[in-house]
XYZ file of C-alpha atoms in Angstrom:
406
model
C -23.729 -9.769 -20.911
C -22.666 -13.579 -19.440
C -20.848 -13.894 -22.730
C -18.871 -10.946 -22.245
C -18.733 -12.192 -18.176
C -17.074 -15.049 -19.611
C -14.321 -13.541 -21.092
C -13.761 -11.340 -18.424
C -13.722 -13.861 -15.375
C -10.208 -15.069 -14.545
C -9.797 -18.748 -15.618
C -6.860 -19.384 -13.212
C -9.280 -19.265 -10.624
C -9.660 -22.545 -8.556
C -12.986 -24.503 -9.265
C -15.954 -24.565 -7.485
C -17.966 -27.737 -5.993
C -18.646 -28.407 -10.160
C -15.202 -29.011 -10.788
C -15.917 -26.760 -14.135
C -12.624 -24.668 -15.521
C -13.204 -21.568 -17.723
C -11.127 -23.444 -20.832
C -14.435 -26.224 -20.283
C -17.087 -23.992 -19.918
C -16.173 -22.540 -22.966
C -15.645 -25.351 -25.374
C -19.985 -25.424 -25.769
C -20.035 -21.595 -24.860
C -23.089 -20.892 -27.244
C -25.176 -24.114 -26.207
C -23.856 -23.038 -21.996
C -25.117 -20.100 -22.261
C -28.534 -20.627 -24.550
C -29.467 -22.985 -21.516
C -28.484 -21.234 -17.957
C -30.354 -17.966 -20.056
C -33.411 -20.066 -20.262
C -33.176 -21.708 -16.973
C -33.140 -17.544 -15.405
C -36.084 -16.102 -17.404
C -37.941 -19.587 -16.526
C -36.711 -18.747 -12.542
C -35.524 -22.222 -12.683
C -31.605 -21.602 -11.915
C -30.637 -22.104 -8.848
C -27.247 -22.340 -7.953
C -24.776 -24.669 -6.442
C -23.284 -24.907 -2.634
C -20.149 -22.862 -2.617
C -17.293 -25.100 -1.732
C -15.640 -23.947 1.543
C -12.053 -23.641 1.456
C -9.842 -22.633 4.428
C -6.371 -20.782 3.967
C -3.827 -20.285 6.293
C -3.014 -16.932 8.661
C 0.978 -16.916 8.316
C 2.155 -15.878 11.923
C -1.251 -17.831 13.356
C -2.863 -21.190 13.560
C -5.663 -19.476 12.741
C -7.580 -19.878 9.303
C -9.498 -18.431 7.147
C -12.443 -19.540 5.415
C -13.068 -18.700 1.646
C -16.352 -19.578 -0.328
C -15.435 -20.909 -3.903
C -18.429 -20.431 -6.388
C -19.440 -23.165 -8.971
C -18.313 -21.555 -12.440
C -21.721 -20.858 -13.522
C -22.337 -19.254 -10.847
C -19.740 -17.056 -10.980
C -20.912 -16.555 -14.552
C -24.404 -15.089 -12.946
C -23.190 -13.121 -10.078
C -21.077 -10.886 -12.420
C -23.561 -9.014 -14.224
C -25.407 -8.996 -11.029
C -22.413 -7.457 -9.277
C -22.346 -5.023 -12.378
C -25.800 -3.809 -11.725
C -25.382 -3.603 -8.260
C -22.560 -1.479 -8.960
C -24.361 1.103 -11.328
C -27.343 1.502 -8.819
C -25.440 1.901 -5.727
C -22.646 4.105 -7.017
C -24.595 6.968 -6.529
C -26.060 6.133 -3.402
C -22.572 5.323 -1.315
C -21.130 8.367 0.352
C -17.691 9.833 0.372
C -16.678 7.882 3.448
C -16.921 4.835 1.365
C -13.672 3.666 -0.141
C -13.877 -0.494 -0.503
C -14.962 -2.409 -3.790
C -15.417 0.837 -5.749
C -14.654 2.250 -9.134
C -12.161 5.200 -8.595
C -11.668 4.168 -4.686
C -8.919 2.036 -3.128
C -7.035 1.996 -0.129
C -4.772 4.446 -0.257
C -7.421 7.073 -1.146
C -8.982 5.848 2.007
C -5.992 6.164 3.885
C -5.494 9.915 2.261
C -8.673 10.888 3.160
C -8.095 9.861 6.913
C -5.200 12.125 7.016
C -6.418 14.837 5.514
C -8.955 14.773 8.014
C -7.209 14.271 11.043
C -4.490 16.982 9.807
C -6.977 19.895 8.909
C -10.147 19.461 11.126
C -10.380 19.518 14.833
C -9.804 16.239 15.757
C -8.311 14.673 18.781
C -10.070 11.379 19.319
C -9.923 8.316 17.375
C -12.439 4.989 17.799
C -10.925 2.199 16.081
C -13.251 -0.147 15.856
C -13.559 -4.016 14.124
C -16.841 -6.447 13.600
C -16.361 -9.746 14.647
C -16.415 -11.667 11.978
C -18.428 -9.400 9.832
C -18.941 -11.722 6.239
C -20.198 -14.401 8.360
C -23.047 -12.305 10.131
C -24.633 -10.529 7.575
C -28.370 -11.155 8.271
C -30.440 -12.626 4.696
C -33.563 -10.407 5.529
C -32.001 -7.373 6.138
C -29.616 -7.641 3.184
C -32.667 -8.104 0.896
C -35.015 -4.844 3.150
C -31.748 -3.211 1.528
C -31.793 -4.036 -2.164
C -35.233 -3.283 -2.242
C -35.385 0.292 -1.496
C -34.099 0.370 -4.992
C -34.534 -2.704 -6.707
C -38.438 -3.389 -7.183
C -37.832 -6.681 -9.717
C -38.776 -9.931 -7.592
C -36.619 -11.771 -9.832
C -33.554 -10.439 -8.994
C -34.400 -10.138 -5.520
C -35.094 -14.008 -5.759
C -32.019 -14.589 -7.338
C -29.683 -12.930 -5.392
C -31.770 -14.633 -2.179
C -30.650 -17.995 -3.740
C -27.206 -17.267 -3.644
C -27.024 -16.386 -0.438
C -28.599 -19.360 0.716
C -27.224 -21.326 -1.348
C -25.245 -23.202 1.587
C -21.427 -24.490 1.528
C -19.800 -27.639 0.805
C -17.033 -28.815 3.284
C -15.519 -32.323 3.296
C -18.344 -33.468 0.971
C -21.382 -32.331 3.428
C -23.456 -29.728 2.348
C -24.181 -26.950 5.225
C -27.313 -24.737 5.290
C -26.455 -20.861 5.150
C -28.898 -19.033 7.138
C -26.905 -15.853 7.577
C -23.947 -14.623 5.994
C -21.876 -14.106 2.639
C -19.450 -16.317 1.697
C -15.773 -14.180 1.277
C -14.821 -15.210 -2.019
C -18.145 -15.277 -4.109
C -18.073 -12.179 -6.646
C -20.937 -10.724 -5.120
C -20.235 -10.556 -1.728
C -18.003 -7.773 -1.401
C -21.064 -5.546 -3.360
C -23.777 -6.916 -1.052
C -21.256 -6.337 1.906
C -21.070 -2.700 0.732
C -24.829 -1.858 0.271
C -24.886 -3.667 3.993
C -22.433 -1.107 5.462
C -23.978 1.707 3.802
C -27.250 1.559 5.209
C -25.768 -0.440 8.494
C -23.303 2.281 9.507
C -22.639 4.822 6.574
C -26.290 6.446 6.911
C -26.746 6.372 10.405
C -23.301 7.784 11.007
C -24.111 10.904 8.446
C -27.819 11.386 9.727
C -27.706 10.421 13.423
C -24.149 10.484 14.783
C -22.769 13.780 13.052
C -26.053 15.809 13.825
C -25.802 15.058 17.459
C -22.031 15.542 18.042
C -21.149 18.896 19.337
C -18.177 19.058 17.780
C -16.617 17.830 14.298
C -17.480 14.041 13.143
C -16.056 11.738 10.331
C -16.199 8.335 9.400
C -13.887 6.918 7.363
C -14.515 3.185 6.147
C -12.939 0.636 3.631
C -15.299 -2.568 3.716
C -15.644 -3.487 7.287
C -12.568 -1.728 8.389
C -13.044 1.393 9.448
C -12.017 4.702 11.806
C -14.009 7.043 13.196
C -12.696 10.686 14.182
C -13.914 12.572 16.612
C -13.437 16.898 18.003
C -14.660 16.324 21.766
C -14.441 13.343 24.238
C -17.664 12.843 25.383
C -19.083 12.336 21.346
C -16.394 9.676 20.886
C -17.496 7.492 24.256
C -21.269 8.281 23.277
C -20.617 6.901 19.328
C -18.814 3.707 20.739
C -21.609 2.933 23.195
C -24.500 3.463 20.719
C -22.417 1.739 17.868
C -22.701 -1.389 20.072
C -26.379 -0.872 19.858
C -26.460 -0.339 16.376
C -25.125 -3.055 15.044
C -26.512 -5.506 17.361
C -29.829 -4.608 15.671
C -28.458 -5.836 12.501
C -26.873 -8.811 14.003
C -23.677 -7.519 14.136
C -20.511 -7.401 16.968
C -18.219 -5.358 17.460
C -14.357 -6.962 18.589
C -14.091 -5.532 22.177
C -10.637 -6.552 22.248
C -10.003 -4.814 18.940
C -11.763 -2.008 19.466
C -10.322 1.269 21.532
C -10.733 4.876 22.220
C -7.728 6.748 21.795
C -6.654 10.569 22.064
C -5.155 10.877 18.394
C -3.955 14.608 16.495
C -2.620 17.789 17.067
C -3.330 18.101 20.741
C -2.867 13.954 21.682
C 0.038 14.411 23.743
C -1.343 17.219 25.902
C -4.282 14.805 26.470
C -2.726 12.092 27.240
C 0.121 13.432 29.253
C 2.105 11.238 27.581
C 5.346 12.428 25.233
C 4.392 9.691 22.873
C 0.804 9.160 22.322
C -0.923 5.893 21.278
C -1.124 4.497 17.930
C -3.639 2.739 15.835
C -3.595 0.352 12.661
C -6.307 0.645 9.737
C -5.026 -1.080 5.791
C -1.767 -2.776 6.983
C 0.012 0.312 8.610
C 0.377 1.645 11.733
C -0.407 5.584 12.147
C 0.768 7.598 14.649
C 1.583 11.847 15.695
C 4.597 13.347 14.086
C 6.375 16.472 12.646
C 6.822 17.378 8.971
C 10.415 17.699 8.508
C 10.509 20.312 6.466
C 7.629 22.787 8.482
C 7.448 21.398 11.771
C 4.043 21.421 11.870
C 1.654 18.501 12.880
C 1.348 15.676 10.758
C -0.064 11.739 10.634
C 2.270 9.600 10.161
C 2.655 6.205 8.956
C 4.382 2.845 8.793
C 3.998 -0.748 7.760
C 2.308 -2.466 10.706
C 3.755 -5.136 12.790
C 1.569 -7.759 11.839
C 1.523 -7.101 8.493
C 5.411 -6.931 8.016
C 5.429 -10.231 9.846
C 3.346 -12.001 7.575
C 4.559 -10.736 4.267
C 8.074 -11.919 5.226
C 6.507 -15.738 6.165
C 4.990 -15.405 3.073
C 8.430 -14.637 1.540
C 10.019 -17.084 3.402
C 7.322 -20.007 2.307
C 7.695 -19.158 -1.020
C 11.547 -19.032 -1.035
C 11.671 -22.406 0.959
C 9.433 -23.964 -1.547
C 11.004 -22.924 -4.835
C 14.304 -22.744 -3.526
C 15.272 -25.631 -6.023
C 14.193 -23.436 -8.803
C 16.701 -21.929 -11.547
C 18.180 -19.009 -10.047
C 17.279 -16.136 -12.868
C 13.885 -17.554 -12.488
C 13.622 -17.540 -9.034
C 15.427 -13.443 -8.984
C 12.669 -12.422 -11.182
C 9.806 -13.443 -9.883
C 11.227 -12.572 -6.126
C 11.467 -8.797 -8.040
C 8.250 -8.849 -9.039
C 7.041 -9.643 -5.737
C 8.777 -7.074 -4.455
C 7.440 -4.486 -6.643
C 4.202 -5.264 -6.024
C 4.806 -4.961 -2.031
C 6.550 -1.581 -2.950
C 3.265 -0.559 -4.856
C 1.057 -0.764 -1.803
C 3.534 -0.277 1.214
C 5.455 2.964 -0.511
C 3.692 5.891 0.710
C 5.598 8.747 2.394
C 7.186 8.322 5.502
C 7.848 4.692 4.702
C 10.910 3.921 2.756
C 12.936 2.944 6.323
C 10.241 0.171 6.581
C 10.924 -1.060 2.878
C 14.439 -0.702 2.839
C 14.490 -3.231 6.041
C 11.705 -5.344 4.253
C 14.099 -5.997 1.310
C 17.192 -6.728 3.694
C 15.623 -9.346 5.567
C 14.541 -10.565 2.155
C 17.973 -10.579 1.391
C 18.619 -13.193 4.337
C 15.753 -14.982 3.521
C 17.689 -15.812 0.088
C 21.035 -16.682 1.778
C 19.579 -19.129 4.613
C 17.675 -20.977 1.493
C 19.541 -21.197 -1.139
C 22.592 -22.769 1.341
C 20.079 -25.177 1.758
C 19.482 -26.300 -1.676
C 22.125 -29.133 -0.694
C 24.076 -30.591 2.325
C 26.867 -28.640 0.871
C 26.429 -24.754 1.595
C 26.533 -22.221 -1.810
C 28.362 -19.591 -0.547
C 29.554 -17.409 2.329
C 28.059 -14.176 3.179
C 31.569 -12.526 1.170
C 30.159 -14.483 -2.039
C 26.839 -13.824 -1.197
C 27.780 -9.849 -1.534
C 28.625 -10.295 -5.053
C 25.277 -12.607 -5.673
C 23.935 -9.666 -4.916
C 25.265 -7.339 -7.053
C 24.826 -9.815 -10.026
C 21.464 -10.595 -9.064
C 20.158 -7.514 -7.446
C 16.516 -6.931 -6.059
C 14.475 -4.012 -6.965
C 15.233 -0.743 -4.715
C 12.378 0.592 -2.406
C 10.480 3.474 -4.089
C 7.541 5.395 -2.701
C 4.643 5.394 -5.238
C 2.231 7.458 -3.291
C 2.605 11.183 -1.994
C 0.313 11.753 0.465
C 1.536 16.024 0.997
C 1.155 18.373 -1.833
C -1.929 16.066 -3.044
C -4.218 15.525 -0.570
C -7.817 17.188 -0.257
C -9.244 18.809 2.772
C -12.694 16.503 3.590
């Protein structure tokens, strides 16, 4: 199993506090691994502070923090996040759509519009933990493993990791709660957390006691709750406050809001345009199918989001603006494509087509800049284009025709 772990981890990875590469590590593979195997059945591993690494928030001066793992250590906590993975699968429930085999984001934001489209719903609680990676509490993550792992060792071991503590500017930091983002475990162990955290007790508790319809729909620690009737939405919200202050959890007041959301919102409200909430990068709001009339969610890259993918773009540009020019066209397209991948579902393609314009003027306002003598005028610009075009917007997911009822 580590063997096959170390082909599978990426090597262009940056290093942990070890300074170890993959292309090192595996120069005295057999004689690595013969070792750290002994060290784990002898319980005599223990790994290395995770080296803390902060990245920037384009838009922000904000930053944030990432957890780099020593390479052996990311050479342990893969099979561990396999077998994590094979218990739990069974265990998660349908609401559940981050860090999962068969789940991503856009089935997540399906699912959430299936719901809101063919059930009763007309409130929405959009809710965020404050800083949830950082918060996780040690002893309740391990109360959690153990209702179905009973082996001490790998309860020991995966207590080790996470406190393990972090390495910033050469001082080593004690880790009494949380899970550092970046480690290959954490997004399992933040998972299992949720599950039992809010997953459970949303499905047990909070359904059975709503009068009216109930659904949770949750991608890591982002997540949307839908509800039929008022007074269950302003109930959840208060006892959600509750809840996760027992497990040393907050929730974002300022992030977090009530809203009257669906078929009925604008009779709610009074308002001809009702409010509007984010959840994966896009804002959703009430509108019309085009070709029925009928009621329908839709959806649109969000403000913030758009914002920082064109600093990104701009950064990027600026940076290898010097580079050869068929170089620099191709990987821009691949870029591109990849933003199309995620940001092309239905109702979107205004949103990409003014994406790749600005692009477009990100190009011209760099590449006059590559010298104190400007490359061309936006009339020779219009036939750089044409020479060197970028790729058109396409939709890659249909949300209508394919969506199932929850």
């Amino acid at each position: 199993m580590l063997v096959e772990c170390h082909r599978e981890i990426d090597g262009r990875k940056a290093t942990g506090v070890d300074k170890v590469t993959k292309e090192e590590y595996g120069r005295n593979l057999e004689t690595n691994i013969s070792r750290l195997l002994e060290q784990m059945k002898w319980n005599t591993y223990k790994p290395q502070p995770v080296l803390r690494k902060y990245i920037p928030k384009p838009g922000t001066e904000k930053k944030r923090p990432l957890g780099i793992p020593g390479y052996e250590d990311k050479l342990v906590q893969m099979p561990i996040a396999k077998i994590l993975n094979a218990i739990w699968e069974e265990e998660f429930l349908d609401c559940s759509y981050g860090f999962r085999p068969n789940h991503n984001c856009h089935d997540a934001l399906k699912a959430l519009s299936s719901t809101i489209e063919k059930q009763s719903i007309n409130y929405i609680v959009d809710a965020d933990i404050r800083g949830f990676f950082d918060h996780v509490d040690h002893e309740w993550m391990i109360r959690f493993l153990a209702h179905r792992i009973a082996d001490p060792n790998m309860l020991r071991l995966i207590t080790r990791f996470l406190k393990a503590g972090v390495m910033e500017g050469g001082i080593i930091y004690d880790t009494p709660e949380g899970t550092p983002q970046g480690g290959i475990i954490s997004p399992k162990l933040a998972n299992i957390y949720l599950h039992y955290v809010l997953d459970l007790w949303f499905e047990k508790v909070v359904k059975k006691q709503s009068r009216g319809a109930a659904y949770l729909i949750r991608y890591a620690d982002d997540f949307i709750c839908c509800f039929q009737y008022e007074d269950d939405a302003k109930k959840y919200y208060q006892r959600l406050i509750e809840r996760l202050r027992k497990f040393n959890l907050e929730i974002a007041t300022e992030k977090t809001r009530l809203i009257a959301f669906g078929r009925k919102a604008s009779n709610i409200s009074g308002k001809r345009k009702p409010a509007t909430f984010d959840f994966l990068g896009f804002t959703h709001y009430c509108g019309k199918s085009p070709k029925y009339g009928t009621f329908v969610v839709m959806r649109k890259t969000s403000k913030k989001k758009y914002k920082t993918s064109l600093l990104k773009c701009k950064e990027w540009v600026r940076n290898n603006r010097h580079t050869q020019i068929n170089e620099l066209i191709k990987r821009l397209r691949q870029k591109l494509i990849g933003y199309y991948h995620y940001y092309g579902v239905t109702g979107n393609y205004l949103m990409l087509e003014r994406f790749r314009h600005q692009v477009y003027k990100i190009i011209f306002k760099w590449l006059n800049r590559r010298s104190q003598r400007k490359s061309f005028n936006w009339s020779e610009f219009w036939t750089f284009q044409k020479r060197y075009p970028l790729p058109i917007p396409k939709i890659h997911v249909h949300f209508y025709g394919q969506c199932q009822a929850i």
